[in-house]
CSV table of C-alpha atoms in Angstrom, one decimal:
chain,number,residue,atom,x,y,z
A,1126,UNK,CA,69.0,131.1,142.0
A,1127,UNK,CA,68.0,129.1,138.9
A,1128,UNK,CA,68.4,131.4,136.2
A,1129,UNK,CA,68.4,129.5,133.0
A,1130,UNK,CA,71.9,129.3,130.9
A,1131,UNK,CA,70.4,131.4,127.6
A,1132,UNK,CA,70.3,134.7,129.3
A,1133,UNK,CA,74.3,134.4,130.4
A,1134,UNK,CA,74.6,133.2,126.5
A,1135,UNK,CA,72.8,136.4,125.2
A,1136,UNK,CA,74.5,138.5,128.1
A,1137,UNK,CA,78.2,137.3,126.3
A,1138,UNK,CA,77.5,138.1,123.2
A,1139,UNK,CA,75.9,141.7,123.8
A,1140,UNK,CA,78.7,142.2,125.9
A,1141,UNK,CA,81.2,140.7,123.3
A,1142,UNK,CA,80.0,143.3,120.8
A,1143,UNK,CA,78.5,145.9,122.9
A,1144,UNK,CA,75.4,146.1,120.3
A,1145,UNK,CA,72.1,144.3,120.8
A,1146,UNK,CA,71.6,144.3,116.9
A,1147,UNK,CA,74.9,142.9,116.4
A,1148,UNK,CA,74.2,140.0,119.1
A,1149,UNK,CA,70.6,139.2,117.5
A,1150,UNK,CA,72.8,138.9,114.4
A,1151,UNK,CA,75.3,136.8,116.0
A,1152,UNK,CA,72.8,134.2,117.7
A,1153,UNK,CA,70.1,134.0,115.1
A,1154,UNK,CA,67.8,136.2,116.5
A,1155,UNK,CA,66.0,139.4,116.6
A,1156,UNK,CA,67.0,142.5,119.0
A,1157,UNK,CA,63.3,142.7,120.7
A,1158,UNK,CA,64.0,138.8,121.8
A,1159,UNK,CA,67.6,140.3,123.0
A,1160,UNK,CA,66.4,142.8,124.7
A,1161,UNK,CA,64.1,141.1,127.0
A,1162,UNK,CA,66.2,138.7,127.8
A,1163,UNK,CA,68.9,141.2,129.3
A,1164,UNK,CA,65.8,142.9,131.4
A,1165,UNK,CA,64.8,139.3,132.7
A,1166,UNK,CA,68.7,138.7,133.8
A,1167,UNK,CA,68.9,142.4,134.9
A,1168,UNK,CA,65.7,141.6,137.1
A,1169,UNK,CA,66.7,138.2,137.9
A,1170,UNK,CA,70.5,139.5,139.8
A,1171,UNK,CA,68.9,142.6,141.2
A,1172,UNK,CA,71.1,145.4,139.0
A,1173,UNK,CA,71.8,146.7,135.6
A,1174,UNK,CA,74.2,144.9,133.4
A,1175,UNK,CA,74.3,147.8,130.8
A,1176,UNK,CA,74.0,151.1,130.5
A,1177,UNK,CA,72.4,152.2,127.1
A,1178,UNK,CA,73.6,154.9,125.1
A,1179,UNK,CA,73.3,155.5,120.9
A,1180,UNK,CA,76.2,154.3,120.3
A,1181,UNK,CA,75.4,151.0,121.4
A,1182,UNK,CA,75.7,149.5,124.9
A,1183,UNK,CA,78.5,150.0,128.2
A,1184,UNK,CA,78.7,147.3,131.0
A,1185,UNK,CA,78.3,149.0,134.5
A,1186,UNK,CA,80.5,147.9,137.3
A,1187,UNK,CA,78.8,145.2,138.1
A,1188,UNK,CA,78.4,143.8,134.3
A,1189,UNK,CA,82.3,144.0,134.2
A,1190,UNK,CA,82.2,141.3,137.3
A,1191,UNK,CA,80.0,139.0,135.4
A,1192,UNK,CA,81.1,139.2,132.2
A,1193,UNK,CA,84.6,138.1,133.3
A,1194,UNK,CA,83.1,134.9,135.2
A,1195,UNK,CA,80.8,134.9,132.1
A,1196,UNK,CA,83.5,134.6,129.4
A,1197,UNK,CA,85.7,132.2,131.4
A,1198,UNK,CA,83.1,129.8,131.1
A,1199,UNK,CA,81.9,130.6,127.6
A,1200,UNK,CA,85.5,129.6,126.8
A,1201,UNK,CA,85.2,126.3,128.7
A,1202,UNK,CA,81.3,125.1,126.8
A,1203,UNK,CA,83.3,126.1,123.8
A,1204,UNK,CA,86.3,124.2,124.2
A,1205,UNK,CA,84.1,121.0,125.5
A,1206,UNK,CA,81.7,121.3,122.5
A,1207,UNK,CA,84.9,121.5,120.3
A,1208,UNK,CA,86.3,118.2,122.3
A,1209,UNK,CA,82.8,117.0,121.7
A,1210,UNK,CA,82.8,117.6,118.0
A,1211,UNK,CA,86.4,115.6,117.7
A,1212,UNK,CA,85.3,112.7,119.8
A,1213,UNK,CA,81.8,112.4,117.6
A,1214,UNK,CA,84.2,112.3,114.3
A,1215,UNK,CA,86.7,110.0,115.4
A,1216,UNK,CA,89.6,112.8,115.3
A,1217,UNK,CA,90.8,112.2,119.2
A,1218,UNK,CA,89.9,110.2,122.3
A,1219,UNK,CA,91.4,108.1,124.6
A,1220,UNK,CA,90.7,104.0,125.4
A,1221,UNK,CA,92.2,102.5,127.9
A,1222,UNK,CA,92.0,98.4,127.7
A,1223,UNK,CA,92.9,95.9,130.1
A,1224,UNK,CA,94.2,93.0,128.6
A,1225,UNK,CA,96.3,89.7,129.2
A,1226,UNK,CA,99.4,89.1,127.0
A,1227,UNK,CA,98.1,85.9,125.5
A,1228,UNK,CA,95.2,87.9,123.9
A,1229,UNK,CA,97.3,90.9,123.3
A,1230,UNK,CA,99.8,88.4,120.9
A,1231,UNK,CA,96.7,86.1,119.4
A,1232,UNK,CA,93.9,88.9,118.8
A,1233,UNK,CA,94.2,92.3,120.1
A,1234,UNK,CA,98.0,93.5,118.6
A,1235,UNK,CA,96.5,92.8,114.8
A,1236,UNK,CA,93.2,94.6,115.5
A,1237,UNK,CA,94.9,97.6,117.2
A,1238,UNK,CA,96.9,98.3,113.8
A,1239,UNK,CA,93.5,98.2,111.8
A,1240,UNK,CA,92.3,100.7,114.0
A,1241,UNK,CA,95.0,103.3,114.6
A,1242,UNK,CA,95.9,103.0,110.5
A,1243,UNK,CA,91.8,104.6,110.5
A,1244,UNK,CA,91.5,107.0,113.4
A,1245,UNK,CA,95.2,108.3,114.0
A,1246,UNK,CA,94.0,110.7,116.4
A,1247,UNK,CA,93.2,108.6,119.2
A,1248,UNK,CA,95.5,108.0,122.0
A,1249,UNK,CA,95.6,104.4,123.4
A,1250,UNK,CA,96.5,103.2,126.9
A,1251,UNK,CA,97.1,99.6,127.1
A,1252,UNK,CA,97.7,97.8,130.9
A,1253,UNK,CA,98.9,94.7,130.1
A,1254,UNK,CA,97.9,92.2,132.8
A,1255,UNK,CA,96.7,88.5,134.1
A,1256,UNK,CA,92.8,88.3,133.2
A,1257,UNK,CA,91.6,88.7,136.8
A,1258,UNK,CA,93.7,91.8,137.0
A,1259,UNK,CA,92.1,93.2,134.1
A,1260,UNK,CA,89.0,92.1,135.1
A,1261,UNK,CA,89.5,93.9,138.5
A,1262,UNK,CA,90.9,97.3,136.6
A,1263,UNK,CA,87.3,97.1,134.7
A,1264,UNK,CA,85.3,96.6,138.2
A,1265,UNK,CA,87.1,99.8,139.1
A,1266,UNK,CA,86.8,101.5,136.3
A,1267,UNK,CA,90.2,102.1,135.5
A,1268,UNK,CA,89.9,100.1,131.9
A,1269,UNK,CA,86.9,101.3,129.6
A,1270,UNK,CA,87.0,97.1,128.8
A,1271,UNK,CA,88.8,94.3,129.1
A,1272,UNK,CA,90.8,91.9,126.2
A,1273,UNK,CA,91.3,88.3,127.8
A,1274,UNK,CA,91.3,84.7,127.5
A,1275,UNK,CA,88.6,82.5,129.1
A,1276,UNK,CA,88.2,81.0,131.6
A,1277,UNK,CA,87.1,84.3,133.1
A,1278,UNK,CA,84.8,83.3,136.3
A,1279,UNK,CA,82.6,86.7,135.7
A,1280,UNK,CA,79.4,87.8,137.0
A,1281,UNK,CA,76.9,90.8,136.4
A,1282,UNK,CA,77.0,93.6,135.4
A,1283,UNK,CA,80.2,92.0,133.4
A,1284,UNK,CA,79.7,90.4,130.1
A,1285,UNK,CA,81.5,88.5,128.2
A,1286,UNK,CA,81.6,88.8,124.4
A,1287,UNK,CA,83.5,85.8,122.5
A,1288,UNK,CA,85.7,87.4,119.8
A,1289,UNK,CA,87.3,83.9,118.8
A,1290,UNK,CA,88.6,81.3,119.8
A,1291,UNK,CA,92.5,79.4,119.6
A,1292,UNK,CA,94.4,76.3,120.3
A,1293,UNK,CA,97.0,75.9,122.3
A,1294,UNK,CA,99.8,73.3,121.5
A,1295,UNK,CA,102.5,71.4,123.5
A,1296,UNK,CA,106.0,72.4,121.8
A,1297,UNK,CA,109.5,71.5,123.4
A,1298,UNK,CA,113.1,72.6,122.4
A,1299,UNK,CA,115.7,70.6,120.6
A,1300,UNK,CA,116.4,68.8,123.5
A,1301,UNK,CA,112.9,67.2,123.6
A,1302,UNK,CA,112.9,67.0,119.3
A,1303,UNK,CA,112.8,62.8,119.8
A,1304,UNK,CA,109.0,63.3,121.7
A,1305,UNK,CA,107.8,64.3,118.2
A,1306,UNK,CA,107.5,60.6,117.0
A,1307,UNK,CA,105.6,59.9,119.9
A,1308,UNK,CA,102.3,60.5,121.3
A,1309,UNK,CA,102.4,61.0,125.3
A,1310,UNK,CA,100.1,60.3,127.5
A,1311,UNK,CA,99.1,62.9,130.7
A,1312,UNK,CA,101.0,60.9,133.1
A,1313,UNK,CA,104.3,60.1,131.6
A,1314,UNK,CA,104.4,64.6,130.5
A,1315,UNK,CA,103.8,65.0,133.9
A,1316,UNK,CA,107.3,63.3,134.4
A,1317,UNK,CA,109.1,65.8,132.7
A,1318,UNK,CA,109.7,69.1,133.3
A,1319,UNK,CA,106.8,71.9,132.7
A,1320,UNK,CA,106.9,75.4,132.2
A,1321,UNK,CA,103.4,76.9,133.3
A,1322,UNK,CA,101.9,80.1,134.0
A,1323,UNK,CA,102.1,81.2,137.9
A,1324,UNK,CA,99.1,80.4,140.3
A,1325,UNK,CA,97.7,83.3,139.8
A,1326,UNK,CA,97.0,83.0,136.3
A,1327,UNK,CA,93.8,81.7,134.6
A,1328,UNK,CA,95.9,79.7,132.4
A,1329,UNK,CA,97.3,78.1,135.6
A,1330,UNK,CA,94.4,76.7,136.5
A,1331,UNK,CA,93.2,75.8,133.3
A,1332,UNK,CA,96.2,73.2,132.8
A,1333,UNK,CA,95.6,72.3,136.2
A,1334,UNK,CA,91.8,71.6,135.8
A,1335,UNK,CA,92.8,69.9,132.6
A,1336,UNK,CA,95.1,67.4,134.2
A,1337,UNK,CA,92.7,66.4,137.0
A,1338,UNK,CA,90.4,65.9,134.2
A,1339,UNK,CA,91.9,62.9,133.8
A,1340,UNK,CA,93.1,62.0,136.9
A,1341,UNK,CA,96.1,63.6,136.8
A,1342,UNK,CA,98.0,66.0,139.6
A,1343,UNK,CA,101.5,67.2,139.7
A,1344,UNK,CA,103.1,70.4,140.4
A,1345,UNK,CA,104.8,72.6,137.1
A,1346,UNK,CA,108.9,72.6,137.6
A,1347,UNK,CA,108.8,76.2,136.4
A,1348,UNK,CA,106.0,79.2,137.1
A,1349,UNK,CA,106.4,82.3,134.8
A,1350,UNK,CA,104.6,85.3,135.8
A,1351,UNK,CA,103.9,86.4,132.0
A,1352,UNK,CA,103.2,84.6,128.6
A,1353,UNK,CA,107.0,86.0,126.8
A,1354,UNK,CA,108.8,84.3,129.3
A,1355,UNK,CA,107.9,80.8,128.3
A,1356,UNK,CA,108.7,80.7,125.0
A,1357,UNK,CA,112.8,81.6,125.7
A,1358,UNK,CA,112.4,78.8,128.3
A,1359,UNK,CA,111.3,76.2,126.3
A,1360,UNK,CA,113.6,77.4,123.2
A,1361,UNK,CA,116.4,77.0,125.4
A,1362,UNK,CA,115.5,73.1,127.1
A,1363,UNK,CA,114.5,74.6,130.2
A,1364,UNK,CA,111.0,72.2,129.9
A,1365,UNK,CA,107.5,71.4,127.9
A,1366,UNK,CA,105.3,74.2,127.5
A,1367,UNK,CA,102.0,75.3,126.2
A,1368,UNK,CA,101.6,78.1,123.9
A,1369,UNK,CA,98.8,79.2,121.2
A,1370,UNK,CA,99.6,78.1,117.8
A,1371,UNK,CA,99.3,81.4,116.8
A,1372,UNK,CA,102.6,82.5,118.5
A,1373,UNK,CA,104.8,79.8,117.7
A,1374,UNK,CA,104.0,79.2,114.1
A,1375,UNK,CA,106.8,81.0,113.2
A,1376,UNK,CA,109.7,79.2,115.3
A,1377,UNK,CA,107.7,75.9,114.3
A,1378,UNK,CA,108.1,76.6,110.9
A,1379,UNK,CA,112.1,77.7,111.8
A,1380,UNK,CA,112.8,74.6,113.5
A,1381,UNK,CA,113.1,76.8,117.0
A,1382,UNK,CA,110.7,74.3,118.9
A,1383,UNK,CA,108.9,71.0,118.3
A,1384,UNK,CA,104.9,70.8,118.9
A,1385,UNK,CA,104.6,67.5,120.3
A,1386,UNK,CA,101.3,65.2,120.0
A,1387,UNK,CA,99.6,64.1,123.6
A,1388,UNK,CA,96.8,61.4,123.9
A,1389,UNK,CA,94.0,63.8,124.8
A,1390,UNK,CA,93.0,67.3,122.7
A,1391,UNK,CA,94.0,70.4,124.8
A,1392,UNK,CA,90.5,72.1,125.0
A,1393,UNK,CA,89.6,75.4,122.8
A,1394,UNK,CA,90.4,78.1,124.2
A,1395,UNK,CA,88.4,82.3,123.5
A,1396,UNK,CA,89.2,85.4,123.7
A,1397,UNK,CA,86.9,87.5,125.2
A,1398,UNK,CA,86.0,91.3,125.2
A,1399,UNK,CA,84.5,92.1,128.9
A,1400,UNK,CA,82.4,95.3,129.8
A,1401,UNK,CA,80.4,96.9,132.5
A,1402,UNK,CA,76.9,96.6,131.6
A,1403,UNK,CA,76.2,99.4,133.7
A,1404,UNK,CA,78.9,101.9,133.2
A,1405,UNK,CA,78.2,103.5,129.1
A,1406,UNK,CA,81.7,104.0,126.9
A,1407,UNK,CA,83.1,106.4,125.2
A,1408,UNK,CA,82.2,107.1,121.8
A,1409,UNK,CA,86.2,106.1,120.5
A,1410,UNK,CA,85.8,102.8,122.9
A,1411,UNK,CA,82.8,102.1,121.4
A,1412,UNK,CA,84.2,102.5,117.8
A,1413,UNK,CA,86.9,100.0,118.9
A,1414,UNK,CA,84.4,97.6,120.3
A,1415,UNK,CA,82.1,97.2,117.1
A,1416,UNK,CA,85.8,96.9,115.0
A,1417,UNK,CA,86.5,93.8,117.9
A,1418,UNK,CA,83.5,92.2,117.2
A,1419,UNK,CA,82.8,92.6,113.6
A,1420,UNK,CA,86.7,90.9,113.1
């Protein structure tokens, strides 16, 4: 039975107020409109709604039955189109972002501040993961997009959307300050202990494609399974590392760790915004998106 969604409107309302004129007056309309509409719904479900006195209008049994399914989901369109209304103006939402730590620290933390100083009022959930984790999360659909660092190995509907780009820098501890008057070649830094991400990073085979490059294999003394470890480890002697310039300026500047000068240019680096082509966003997710970009 297809019985189209104004009638139940007009049925709550004359209900609400048991008056037809008081309804009309309520939705904008006029009583003769109101009144056919209750005959068509009355003929439509096979029984009166109301019973029609002087004094206005009384629901019959079966009008009570309705008119409590009736209101319940009055209640419910109101309280979406309310949800709605919020979303629209920016007042609440909720993103959820996929991102790896290197472009939480270099892009993503600064960007996030911007945004939550404007729109207060929306919540956001941030999974904190290697790129191809995030990546997977988005083919699920458990991220609304994804924050990460290239190389990212992604095909349709995925796109990737270059929000800048950074260099990473080779930096020891104090242990390793004498390397700063020198500049090393590939070979002889493979001699000495590196700190690198874990296999199953992209940054792990990024190094790793970097070295055979030039000819180069060997096998990192210690794996880290996130970007914060490294830093401690090289602070403390533990090895070489590589970090973006953007995270160790700081200690650089306090004499924490050394960035150290090798014989070929560590290549650029981006980080990237991924989304489903195929799967729309939110109207908050969106918001943040253009605010990504646009920085």
């Amino acid at each position: 039975m297809a019985i189209s969604y104004d009638y139940y409107r007009i049925f709550y309302y004359v209900a609400k107020y048991k008056n037809f004129t008081q309804a009309a007056n309520a939705l904008m309309n006029n009583q003769p409109n109101i009144s056919r509409s209750i005959s068509n719904l009355e003929h439509e479900l096979g029984c009166r709604l109301f019973v029609r006195s002087n004094r206005g209008v009384t629901l019959t049994p079966e009008g009570e039955k309705l008119y409590a399914r009736v209101a319940v989901a009055h209640r419910q369109l109101q309280a979406a189109e309310a949800e709605l209304a919020k979303e629209r103006s920016l007042q609440s939402g909720m993103i959820s972002i996929g991102v790896s730590e290197t472009a939480l620290h270099v892009l993503l933390l600064s960007r996030l501040q911007d945004f939550h100083k404007t729109y207060p009022g929306i919540r956001i959930r941030i999974s904190s993961v290697s790129t191809p984790q995030a990546i997977t999360a988005l083919r699920s659909g458990l991220v609304d997009f994804a924050v990460v660092t290239t190389p990212t190995k992604i095909i349709r509907p995925l796109e990737e959307i270059i929000l800048r780009q950074y260099q990473e820098v080779l930096i020891g501890g104090p242990r390793f300050k004498a390397l700063q008057n020198r500049t090393l070649s590939l070979k002889e830094l493979s001699s000495y202990p590196l700190i690198l991400m874990n296999s199953q990073s992209n940054t792990h085979d990024f190094y790793m494609r970097f070295f055979l490059e030039h000819g180069i294999t060997f096998q990192p003394e210690i794996e880290a399974s996130s970007v914060d470890q490294i830093f401690p480890m090289i602070k403390n002697d533990l090895g070489l590392g590589f970090l973006p310039e953007d995270m160790i300026r700081e200690a650089v500047r306090e004499g924490e760790v050394f960035p150290l000068k090798l014989e070929y240019k560590i290549p650029m680096r981006s980080v990237c915004l991924i989304r489903d082509a195929d799967r729309p966003m939110s109207i908050s997710a969106t918001e943040l998106v253009k605010l990504l970009r646009s920085s």
